[in-house]
Amino acid sequence: MSSRRNNISRVKRIHRRQLLRGWGAVGLSLPFLECMRDRVSAGDTQTGPPPKRSVWICAGLGFHAPFLFPSEPGPLKANTPYLHQLRDHLDQVTLFSGLSHPEQQGNNGHASSLTFLTSAQRPGLAGFKNTISIDQLIAQRIGMQTRFPYLALSTSGRSLSWTSGGVPIPGSTSPSQLFRELFLQGNEQQIASEIARLRRGHSILDTVTQSANTMAKQLGSNDRHKLQEYFQSVRELEHRLTQSEGWVRRPKPKVDAEEPDDIRDKLMAIERQAAMYDMITLALQTDSTRTITFGISGLNAAPKIPGVASDWHGLSHHGKDPAKIEELKLIEQAEFTAFAKFLDGLRSIQEGDCTLLDQTTVVYGSNLGNASSHDWHNLPILVAGGGYRHGQYVAHDHNQNTPLANLFVGIAQGVGIEIDQFGSSVSAGIRGLEPLANA
């Protein structure tokens, strides 16, 4: 019997549903610890320069590569159907090919959407455990500088964001609710209620300490280490609660825009994307947050786009059928048109001597390189704005599968996060993402 198994067998058996108790009914649920296993299986507000921001967008059904990628690397031109939609912004866009996350094979290629911003391996398979997403790592470092540390947005409720414990963060789908949270000031009673809610959160953190210390004495060394990591995240939450109380008391920014009406019809897919892009722009413009993710899901139905009569998901699995590809083209051109209008808005807003787009790095891509075959290699990735040298199509070697996480490290550094590695990255940055000298 291994020493590790002996260590586990000597510690007290603890159930996953056990809570760290304070006074009364206050409790905090535990992370999964080794001693919870069955013993049989156990052995087995800005005053300086304009701030830097990042926006991370993933289209879950991908893009038809021949309509996006030029035939040769080099200066970007509007010579493919999708680049034509971006023709007014090619000087602020870099297109990458040949990037991927390693070991993304799962029960099907769609599972790679779980790891688009984490790069964790083998999504969807037995034993899979996700890791923190790059946006959440950034939010941990700079999120307290704004009212909202981050925004996790979605068209379906499933966001791209994952906590440090590998837990999915739900995605906000309602532009009207988001508008109210960003800009509508509550009355005195509502503010008091919100502060009381935050303080109840403090009470939970304050009252579990004694029981946590008692429990730690009963654990093996691995579990004690894991519990320390867990409580580090709790301390981070406590800091966020403290900061949040301060933000509740501050007046929210005032904007000329009116509260939007939510588009209830899911078949109006492009209009729903555009409405969320408008909210992203307002959130960035008012410095309400500096880190945003937006997950764009497809439909198992035909979106309301002229000329489209077939369901979107079925079209993405076109099997090289020319008629299906032409119909798919109409959907994806409309997506790129909506994205171009989003860039229009960011570029039209001045911040000192630069634009909001200059200060915002926008990543737009997909977890699938070829949705028709569920292929997660050679991902379509565009980077816009952020103060980089743009206007190029940068083709990495498809056979080398350059880690997409290399790009994440470079972007994180660009918004002021001092990291040299993230996820599956093997270098701090990537060929083709070079900052301007004055950025």
Short mmCIF file of C-alpha atoms in Angstrom, two decimals:
data_model
loop_
_atom_site.label_atom_id
_atom_site.label_comp_id
_atom_site.label_asym_id
_atom_site.label_seq_id
_atom_site.Cartn_x
_atom_site.Cartn_y
_atom_site.Cartn_z
CA MET A 1 0.00 0.00 0.00
CA SER A 2 1.38 3.38 -0.98
CA SER A 3 2.32 6.00 1.61
CA ARG A 4 -0.24 8.35 0.05
CA ARG A 5 -3.01 5.80 0.62
CA ASN A 6 -1.83 5.25 4.19
CA ASN A 7 -1.96 8.99 4.74
CA ILE A 8 -5.55 9.15 3.48
CA SER A 9 -6.69 6.20 5.56
CA ARG A 10 -5.51 7.84 8.78
CA VAL A 11 -7.48 11.08 8.33
CA LYS A 12 -11.10 11.51 9.27
CA ARG A 13 -13.62 10.71 6.53
CA ILE A 14 -15.46 13.91 5.51
CA HIS A 15 -18.55 14.12 3.29
CA ARG A 16 -18.65 16.57 0.36
CA ARG A 17 -21.91 18.06 1.66
CA GLN A 18 -20.31 19.04 4.97
CA LEU A 19 -20.16 22.77 5.63
CA LEU A 20 -17.80 24.93 7.63
CA ARG A 21 -20.15 26.19 10.30
CA GLY A 22 -20.19 29.47 12.11
CA TRP A 23 -22.93 30.61 14.43
CA GLY A 24 -26.50 29.75 13.60
CA ALA A 25 -27.14 28.34 10.15
CA VAL A 26 -24.28 30.18 8.46
CA GLY A 27 -22.15 27.82 6.40
CA LEU A 28 -19.64 27.72 3.58
CA SER A 29 -19.46 24.67 1.32
CA LEU A 30 -16.11 22.94 0.90
CA PRO A 31 -14.02 22.19 -2.17
CA PHE A 32 -13.47 18.54 -3.07
CA LEU A 33 -10.75 17.09 -0.84
CA GLU A 34 -8.97 13.75 -1.03
CA CYS A 35 -10.48 12.63 2.27
CA MET A 36 -13.94 12.91 0.69
CA ARG A 37 -13.12 10.03 -1.67
CA ASP A 38 -14.16 6.47 -0.99
CA ARG A 39 -11.15 4.86 0.67
CA VAL A 40 -11.03 2.09 -1.90
CA SER A 41 -10.67 4.45 -4.84
CA ALA A 42 -8.69 7.13 -3.04
CA GLY A 43 -5.41 5.32 -3.51
CA ASP A 44 -6.16 5.03 -7.04
CA THR A 45 -11.90 55.31 -11.45
CA GLN A 46 -9.17 56.60 -13.64
CA THR A 47 -7.08 59.80 -13.23
CA GLY A 48 -4.06 58.93 -15.39
CA PRO A 49 -3.86 57.67 -18.98
CA PRO A 50 -6.93 55.89 -20.38
CA PRO A 51 -7.11 52.34 -19.02
CA LYS A 52 -6.50 49.21 -21.06
CA ARG A 53 -9.40 46.79 -21.54
CA SER A 54 -10.02 43.42 -23.10
CA VAL A 55 -13.07 41.83 -24.73
CA TRP A 56 -13.16 38.12 -25.54
CA ILE A 57 -15.75 36.84 -28.05
CA CYS A 58 -16.30 33.26 -29.19
CA ALA A 59 -18.71 32.15 -31.91
CA GLY A 60 -19.45 28.55 -31.01
CA LEU A 61 -20.28 27.31 -34.52
CA GLY A 62 -17.13 28.70 -36.08
CA PHE A 63 -16.64 30.30 -39.49
CA HIS A 64 -16.18 28.69 -42.89
CA ALA A 65 -12.42 29.09 -43.33
CA PRO A 66 -12.27 29.67 -47.12
CA PHE A 67 -14.51 32.72 -46.68
CA LEU A 68 -12.21 34.19 -44.02
CA PHE A 69 -8.56 33.30 -44.59
CA PRO A 70 -6.66 34.81 -47.55
CA SER A 71 -4.64 32.47 -49.75
CA GLU A 72 -1.32 33.90 -48.52
CA PRO A 73 -0.09 35.65 -45.35
CA GLY A 74 0.73 39.33 -45.52
CA PRO A 75 -1.09 42.66 -45.49
CA LEU A 76 -4.82 42.32 -44.90
CA LYS A 77 -7.06 43.13 -47.83
CA ALA A 78 -10.81 42.91 -48.26
CA ASN A 79 -10.37 39.94 -50.60
CA THR A 80 -12.43 37.32 -48.77
CA PRO A 81 -16.18 37.56 -48.07
CA TYR A 82 -15.76 37.99 -44.32
CA LEU A 83 -12.80 40.34 -44.45
CA HIS A 84 -14.85 42.46 -46.84
CA GLN A 85 -17.29 43.09 -44.01
CA LEU A 86 -14.35 44.43 -41.97
CA ARG A 87 -12.94 46.55 -44.79
CA ASP A 88 -13.15 49.81 -42.82
CA HIS A 89 -11.11 48.35 -39.94
CA LEU A 90 -8.43 46.20 -41.53
CA ASP A 91 -5.76 48.62 -40.30
CA GLN A 92 -6.90 47.79 -36.75
CA VAL A 93 -7.22 44.03 -37.17
CA THR A 94 -4.75 41.12 -37.18
CA LEU A 95 -5.98 37.74 -38.43
CA PHE A 96 -4.28 34.58 -37.16
CA SER A 97 -4.39 31.01 -38.41
CA GLY A 98 -2.59 27.90 -37.20
CA LEU A 99 -3.46 28.42 -33.52
CA SER A 100 -5.15 25.90 -31.22
CA HIS A 101 -5.28 24.53 -27.71
CA PRO A 102 -3.65 21.08 -27.33
CA GLU A 103 -5.61 17.92 -26.49
CA GLN A 104 -9.11 19.26 -27.15
CA GLN A 105 -10.60 15.97 -28.26
CA GLY A 106 -13.75 15.33 -26.24
CA ASN A 107 -17.01 13.52 -26.78
CA ASN A 108 -17.31 15.84 -29.78
CA GLY A 109 -15.60 18.99 -30.96
CA HIS A 110 -18.27 21.24 -29.47
CA ALA A 111 -16.90 20.42 -26.00
CA SER A 112 -13.91 22.61 -26.87
CA SER A 113 -16.15 25.61 -26.20
CA LEU A 114 -15.68 24.82 -22.50
CA THR A 115 -11.98 25.56 -22.74
CA PHE A 116 -11.77 28.39 -25.27
CA LEU A 117 -10.46 30.78 -22.62
CA THR A 118 -8.85 28.21 -20.29
CA SER A 119 -6.96 25.76 -22.58
CA ALA A 120 -7.66 22.87 -20.18
CA GLN A 121 -7.26 19.51 -21.89
CA ARG A 122 -9.74 16.76 -22.83
CA PRO A 123 -12.97 18.75 -22.31
CA GLY A 124 -16.09 16.72 -21.78
CA LEU A 125 -14.30 13.43 -21.11
CA ALA A 126 -14.33 11.46 -17.86
CA GLY A 127 -12.31 13.17 -15.16
CA PHE A 128 -12.27 16.52 -16.95
CA LYS A 129 -11.64 19.46 -14.64
CA ASN A 130 -11.61 22.95 -16.05
CA THR A 131 -9.27 25.72 -14.93
CA ILE A 132 -9.48 29.49 -14.62
CA SER A 133 -10.25 31.43 -17.78
CA ILE A 134 -7.92 34.22 -18.87
CA ASP A 135 -10.56 36.90 -18.30
CA GLN A 136 -10.97 35.83 -14.69
CA LEU A 137 -7.23 35.88 -14.13
CA ILE A 138 -7.20 39.45 -15.47
CA ALA A 139 -10.23 40.39 -13.35
CA GLN A 140 -8.49 39.10 -10.23
CA ARG A 141 -5.66 41.55 -10.81
CA ILE A 142 -7.45 44.69 -12.02
CA GLY A 143 -11.15 44.08 -11.40
CA MET A 144 -11.33 46.12 -8.22
CA GLN A 145 -10.57 49.30 -10.16
CA THR A 146 -14.10 49.32 -11.62
CA ARG A 147 -17.65 48.83 -10.35
CA PHE A 148 -17.84 45.44 -12.06
CA PRO A 149 -14.66 43.32 -11.97
CA TYR A 150 -15.84 41.67 -15.19
CA LEU A 151 -18.92 41.05 -17.30
CA ALA A 152 -19.71 37.54 -18.54
CA LEU A 153 -22.23 37.86 -21.36
CA SER A 154 -23.89 35.29 -23.55
CA THR A 155 -26.66 34.65 -26.06
CA SER A 156 -27.58 31.36 -24.38
CA GLY A 157 -26.75 31.67 -20.67
CA ARG A 158 -23.48 29.72 -21.00
CA SER A 159 -20.55 32.10 -20.70
CA LEU A 160 -16.88 31.70 -21.59
CA SER A 161 -15.78 32.47 -18.02
CA TRP A 162 -14.58 29.97 -15.41
CA THR A 163 -13.46 30.56 -11.83
CA SER A 164 -10.11 29.59 -10.36
CA GLY A 165 -11.81 26.41 -9.13
CA GLY A 166 -12.99 25.48 -12.62
CA VAL A 167 -16.62 26.43 -11.98
CA PRO A 168 -18.60 27.95 -14.88
CA ILE A 169 -19.85 31.51 -14.42
CA PRO A 170 -23.38 32.01 -15.77
CA GLY A 171 -23.68 34.38 -18.69
CA SER A 172 -25.96 37.42 -18.67
CA THR A 173 -28.32 37.38 -21.65
CA SER A 174 -30.53 40.42 -21.00
CA PRO A 175 -29.31 43.80 -22.30
CA SER A 176 -32.09 45.59 -20.38
CA GLN A 177 -31.11 44.00 -17.06
CA LEU A 178 -27.47 44.75 -17.75
CA PHE A 179 -28.35 48.38 -18.49
CA ARG A 180 -30.18 48.69 -15.17
CA GLU A 181 -27.25 47.18 -13.27
CA LEU A 182 -24.77 49.48 -15.00
CA PHE A 183 -26.60 52.79 -14.98
CA LEU A 184 -29.81 52.95 -12.90
CA GLN A 185 -29.21 54.27 -9.41
CA GLY A 186 -31.28 52.64 -6.67
CA ASN A 187 -33.14 54.58 -4.02
CA GLU A 188 -31.93 54.78 -0.43
CA GLN A 189 -33.85 51.67 0.60
CA GLN A 190 -32.46 49.64 -2.30
CA ILE A 191 -28.92 50.80 -1.57
CA ALA A 192 -29.30 49.87 2.10
CA SER A 193 -30.64 46.46 1.10
CA GLU A 194 -27.69 45.84 -1.20
CA ILE A 195 -25.20 46.82 1.50
CA ALA A 196 -26.94 44.50 3.96
CA ARG A 197 -26.67 41.67 1.45
CA LEU A 198 -22.95 42.28 1.06
CA ARG A 199 -22.46 42.38 4.82
CA ARG A 200 -24.26 39.04 5.17
CA GLY A 201 -21.59 37.72 2.83
CA HIS A 202 -18.97 39.10 5.19
CA SER A 203 -20.67 37.35 8.09
CA ILE A 204 -20.30 33.99 6.36
CA LEU A 205 -16.59 34.56 5.83
CA ASP A 206 -16.05 35.85 9.34
CA THR A 207 -17.83 33.02 11.14
CA VAL A 208 -16.38 29.95 9.42
CA THR A 209 -12.77 30.61 10.43
CA GLN A 210 -12.83 28.69 13.70
CA SER A 211 -14.42 25.56 12.23
CA ALA A 212 -11.96 25.72 9.31
CA ASN A 213 -8.99 25.71 11.67
CA THR A 214 -10.45 22.75 13.56
CA MET A 215 -11.03 20.81 10.35
CA ALA A 216 -7.50 21.48 9.08
CA LYS A 217 -6.06 19.53 12.01
CA GLN A 218 -7.90 16.43 10.81
CA LEU A 219 -6.63 16.53 7.22
CA GLY A 220 -3.70 15.03 5.38
CA SER A 221 -0.99 17.27 3.94
CA ASN A 222 -2.44 17.35 0.42
CA ASP A 223 -5.86 18.35 1.70
CA ARG A 224 -4.40 21.00 4.00
CA HIS A 225 -2.65 22.53 1.00
CA LYS A 226 -5.83 22.40 -1.07
CA LEU A 227 -7.83 23.95 1.77
CA GLN A 228 -5.28 26.77 2.01
CA GLU A 229 -5.72 27.44 -1.72
CA TYR A 230 -9.47 27.44 -1.24
CA PHE A 231 -9.34 29.92 1.59
CA GLN A 232 -7.06 32.16 -0.43
CA SER A 233 -9.92 32.41 -2.94
CA VAL A 234 -12.30 33.12 -0.04
CA ARG A 235 -10.04 35.94 1.13
CA GLU A 236 -10.10 37.33 -2.42
CA LEU A 237 -13.90 37.20 -2.28
CA GLU A 238 -13.84 39.03 1.04
CA HIS A 239 -11.75 41.77 -0.55
CA ARG A 240 -14.23 41.99 -3.41
CA LEU A 241 -17.11 42.27 -0.97
CA THR A 242 -15.35 45.14 0.78
CA GLN A 243 -14.76 46.91 -2.50
CA SER A 244 -18.32 46.23 -3.68
CA GLU A 245 -19.78 47.99 -0.66
CA GLY A 246 -17.83 51.09 -1.61
CA TRP A 247 -19.13 50.95 -5.18
CA VAL A 248 -22.75 50.58 -4.01
CA ARG A 249 -22.50 53.96 -2.32
CA ARG A 250 -21.06 55.71 -5.36
CA PRO A 251 -23.33 57.26 -8.00
CA LYS A 252 -23.53 55.25 -11.20
CA PRO A 253 -22.48 56.90 -14.48
CA LYS A 254 -25.13 58.74 -16.45
CA VAL A 255 -25.58 57.99 -20.15
CA ASP A 256 -27.77 59.48 -22.86
CA ALA A 257 -28.84 56.05 -24.07
CA GLU A 258 -32.24 54.69 -23.09
CA GLU A 259 -32.78 51.28 -21.55
CA PRO A 260 -32.94 48.78 -24.43
CA ASP A 261 -35.79 46.39 -25.03
CA ASP A 262 -34.76 42.76 -24.90
CA ILE A 263 -35.28 40.86 -28.14
CA ARG A 264 -37.27 37.83 -27.07
CA ASP A 265 -37.27 36.14 -30.46
CA LYS A 266 -34.19 33.90 -30.45
CA LEU A 267 -34.41 33.56 -34.22
CA MET A 268 -33.40 37.24 -34.46
CA ALA A 269 -29.87 36.07 -33.71
CA ILE A 270 -27.96 38.92 -35.34
CA GLU A 271 -30.10 41.60 -33.74
CA ARG A 272 -29.51 39.98 -30.35
CA GLN A 273 -25.76 40.03 -30.95
CA ALA A 274 -25.90 43.70 -31.95
CA ALA A 275 -27.87 44.63 -28.83
CA MET A 276 -25.22 43.05 -26.62
CA TYR A 277 -22.43 44.76 -28.57
CA ASP A 278 -24.11 48.08 -27.80
CA MET A 279 -24.09 47.27 -24.08
CA ILE A 280 -20.43 46.23 -24.22
CA THR A 281 -19.57 49.58 -25.77
CA LEU A 282 -21.47 51.49 -23.07
CA ALA A 283 -19.84 49.46 -20.29
CA LEU A 284 -16.37 50.17 -21.64
CA GLN A 285 -17.05 53.81 -22.43
CA THR A 286 -18.20 54.49 -18.85
CA ASP A 287 -15.31 52.43 -17.40
CA SER A 288 -17.84 50.28 -15.59
CA THR A 289 -15.60 47.28 -16.26
CA ARG A 290 -12.40 46.53 -18.17
CA THR A 291 -12.85 42.81 -18.80
CA ILE A 292 -15.74 41.33 -20.80
CA THR A 293 -16.51 37.95 -22.34
CA PHE A 294 -19.28 37.30 -24.86
CA GLY A 295 -20.26 33.78 -25.84
CA ILE A 296 -22.24 33.53 -29.09
CA SER A 297 -24.15 30.29 -29.47
CA GLY A 298 -25.72 29.05 -32.69
CA LEU A 299 -29.25 27.77 -33.18
CA ASN A 300 -30.86 24.47 -34.01
CA ALA A 301 -33.22 26.52 -36.16
CA ALA A 302 -33.08 28.96 -39.05
CA PRO A 303 -32.19 32.49 -37.96
CA LYS A 304 -34.25 35.31 -39.41
CA ILE A 305 -31.81 36.37 -42.12
CA PRO A 306 -32.93 36.92 -45.72
CA GLY A 307 -32.13 33.88 -47.83
CA VAL A 308 -31.69 31.51 -44.87
CA ALA A 309 -34.23 28.69 -44.58
CA SER A 310 -32.21 25.92 -42.89
CA ASP A 311 -31.20 25.46 -39.29
CA TRP A 312 -27.88 27.06 -38.41
CA HIS A 313 -26.32 24.09 -36.66
CA GLY A 314 -27.17 21.83 -39.56
CA LEU A 315 -25.62 24.28 -42.01
CA SER A 316 -22.40 24.40 -39.99
CA HIS A 317 -22.16 20.63 -40.62
CA HIS A 318 -22.43 21.18 -44.35
CA GLY A 319 -20.33 18.22 -45.48
CA LYS A 320 -19.03 20.42 -48.33
CA ASP A 321 -22.51 20.72 -49.82
CA PRO A 322 -22.30 23.92 -51.95
CA ALA A 323 -25.93 24.89 -51.32
CA LYS A 324 -25.52 24.61 -47.54
CA ILE A 325 -22.25 26.52 -47.64
CA GLU A 326 -23.88 29.41 -49.51
CA GLU A 327 -26.65 29.56 -46.94
CA LEU A 328 -24.14 29.40 -44.11
CA LYS A 329 -22.25 32.24 -45.74
CA LEU A 330 -25.28 34.52 -45.34
CA ILE A 331 -25.36 33.89 -41.59
CA GLU A 332 -21.66 34.36 -41.04
CA GLN A 333 -21.46 37.47 -43.21
CA ALA A 334 -24.23 38.94 -41.05
CA GLU A 335 -22.19 38.10 -37.93
CA PHE A 336 -19.13 39.85 -39.33
CA THR A 337 -21.26 42.85 -40.29
CA ALA A 338 -22.51 43.10 -36.69
CA PHE A 339 -18.95 42.78 -35.41
CA ALA A 340 -17.80 45.52 -37.81
CA LYS A 341 -20.48 47.86 -36.44
CA PHE A 342 -19.23 47.08 -32.94
CA LEU A 343 -15.73 48.15 -34.01
CA ASP A 344 -17.31 51.27 -35.58
CA GLY A 345 -18.68 52.23 -32.18
CA LEU A 346 -15.42 51.65 -30.31
CA ARG A 347 -13.48 53.58 -32.91
CA SER A 348 -15.84 56.56 -32.83
CA ILE A 349 -15.32 57.26 -29.12
CA GLN A 350 -12.36 59.47 -28.25
CA GLU A 351 -10.31 59.03 -25.10
CA GLY A 352 -7.74 61.80 -25.02
CA ASP A 353 -5.49 61.40 -28.05
CA CYS A 354 -6.74 57.90 -28.87
CA THR A 355 -9.97 56.01 -29.36
CA LEU A 356 -11.74 53.49 -27.21
CA LEU A 357 -10.70 50.83 -29.73
CA ASP A 358 -7.05 51.85 -29.32
CA GLN A 359 -7.39 51.09 -25.60
CA THR A 360 -9.44 47.90 -25.96
CA THR A 361 -8.04 44.58 -27.19
CA VAL A 362 -10.86 42.63 -28.82
CA VAL A 363 -10.41 38.91 -29.49
CA TYR A 364 -12.98 37.50 -31.92
CA GLY A 365 -12.87 33.88 -32.93
CA SER A 366 -14.11 30.36 -32.38
CA ASN A 367 -13.23 27.15 -30.58
CA LEU A 368 -13.75 25.28 -33.87
CA GLY A 369 -11.54 25.50 -36.92
CA ASN A 370 -13.90 23.38 -39.00
CA ALA A 371 -17.35 22.95 -37.48
CA SER A 372 -18.39 20.54 -40.21
CA SER A 373 -15.87 17.97 -38.96
CA HIS A 374 -15.77 19.11 -35.31
CA ASP A 375 -12.11 20.00 -35.84
CA TRP A 376 -10.55 22.13 -33.09
CA HIS A 377 -7.27 22.82 -34.95
CA ASN A 378 -6.40 25.93 -36.98
CA LEU A 379 -8.80 28.23 -35.15
CA PRO A 380 -10.04 31.47 -36.74
CA ILE A 381 -8.75 34.21 -34.44
CA LEU A 382 -8.94 37.96 -35.00
CA VAL A 383 -7.43 40.56 -32.68
CA ALA A 384 -8.60 44.15 -33.05
CA GLY A 385 -7.48 47.36 -31.37
CA GLY A 386 -5.54 47.47 -28.12
CA GLY A 387 -2.55 49.44 -29.42
CA TYR A 388 -0.92 46.72 -31.53
CA ARG A 389 0.59 46.75 -35.01
CA HIS A 390 -2.27 45.53 -37.15
CA GLY A 391 -3.21 45.08 -40.78
CA GLN A 392 -1.68 41.62 -41.28
CA TYR A 393 -2.72 38.04 -41.85
CA VAL A 394 -0.30 35.99 -39.74
CA ALA A 395 -0.26 32.30 -40.65
CA HIS A 396 1.35 30.03 -38.08
CA ASP A 397 2.40 26.53 -39.08
CA HIS A 398 -0.76 24.41 -39.02
CA ASN A 399 1.28 21.30 -38.31
CA GLN A 400 2.93 22.82 -35.25
CA ASN A 401 -0.36 23.79 -33.60
CA THR A 402 0.98 26.94 -31.98
CA PRO A 403 -0.76 27.30 -28.57
CA LEU A 404 -3.53 29.87 -28.60
CA ALA A 405 -2.66 30.49 -24.94
CA ASN A 406 0.57 32.16 -26.11
CA LEU A 407 -1.66 34.90 -27.49
CA PHE A 408 -3.53 35.11 -24.20
CA VAL A 409 -0.30 35.78 -22.30
CA GLY A 410 0.62 38.61 -24.65
CA ILE A 411 -2.81 40.22 -24.34
CA ALA A 412 -2.79 39.90 -20.55
CA GLN A 413 0.58 41.62 -20.46
CA GLY A 414 -0.85 44.34 -22.69
CA VAL A 415 -3.53 45.19 -20.12
CA GLY A 416 -0.95 45.31 -17.34
CA ILE A 417 -0.95 41.77 -15.97
CA GLU A 418 2.54 40.50 -15.18
CA ILE A 419 2.44 36.84 -16.22
CA ASP A 420 4.80 34.74 -18.34
CA GLN A 421 2.64 31.64 -18.65
CA PHE A 422 -1.03 30.70 -18.81
CA GLY A 423 -2.63 27.33 -19.38
CA SER A 424 -0.90 25.50 -22.23
CA SER A 425 1.25 28.45 -23.31
CA VAL A 426 4.90 27.80 -24.15
CA SER A 427 5.96 31.41 -24.70
CA ALA A 428 5.06 34.84 -23.36
CA GLY A 429 3.44 36.21 -26.48
CA ILE A 430 3.11 35.23 -30.10
CA ARG A 431 4.48 36.15 -33.53
CA GLY A 432 2.23 38.77 -35.05
CA LEU A 433 1.14 40.54 -31.86
CA GLU A 434 3.55 43.44 -31.42
CA PRO A 435 2.57 46.59 -29.52
CA LEU A 436 3.01 50.00 -31.07
CA ALA A 437 5.91 51.95 -29.67
CA ASN A 438 3.65 54.63 -28.18
CA ALA A 439 0.91 52.25 -26.96
#
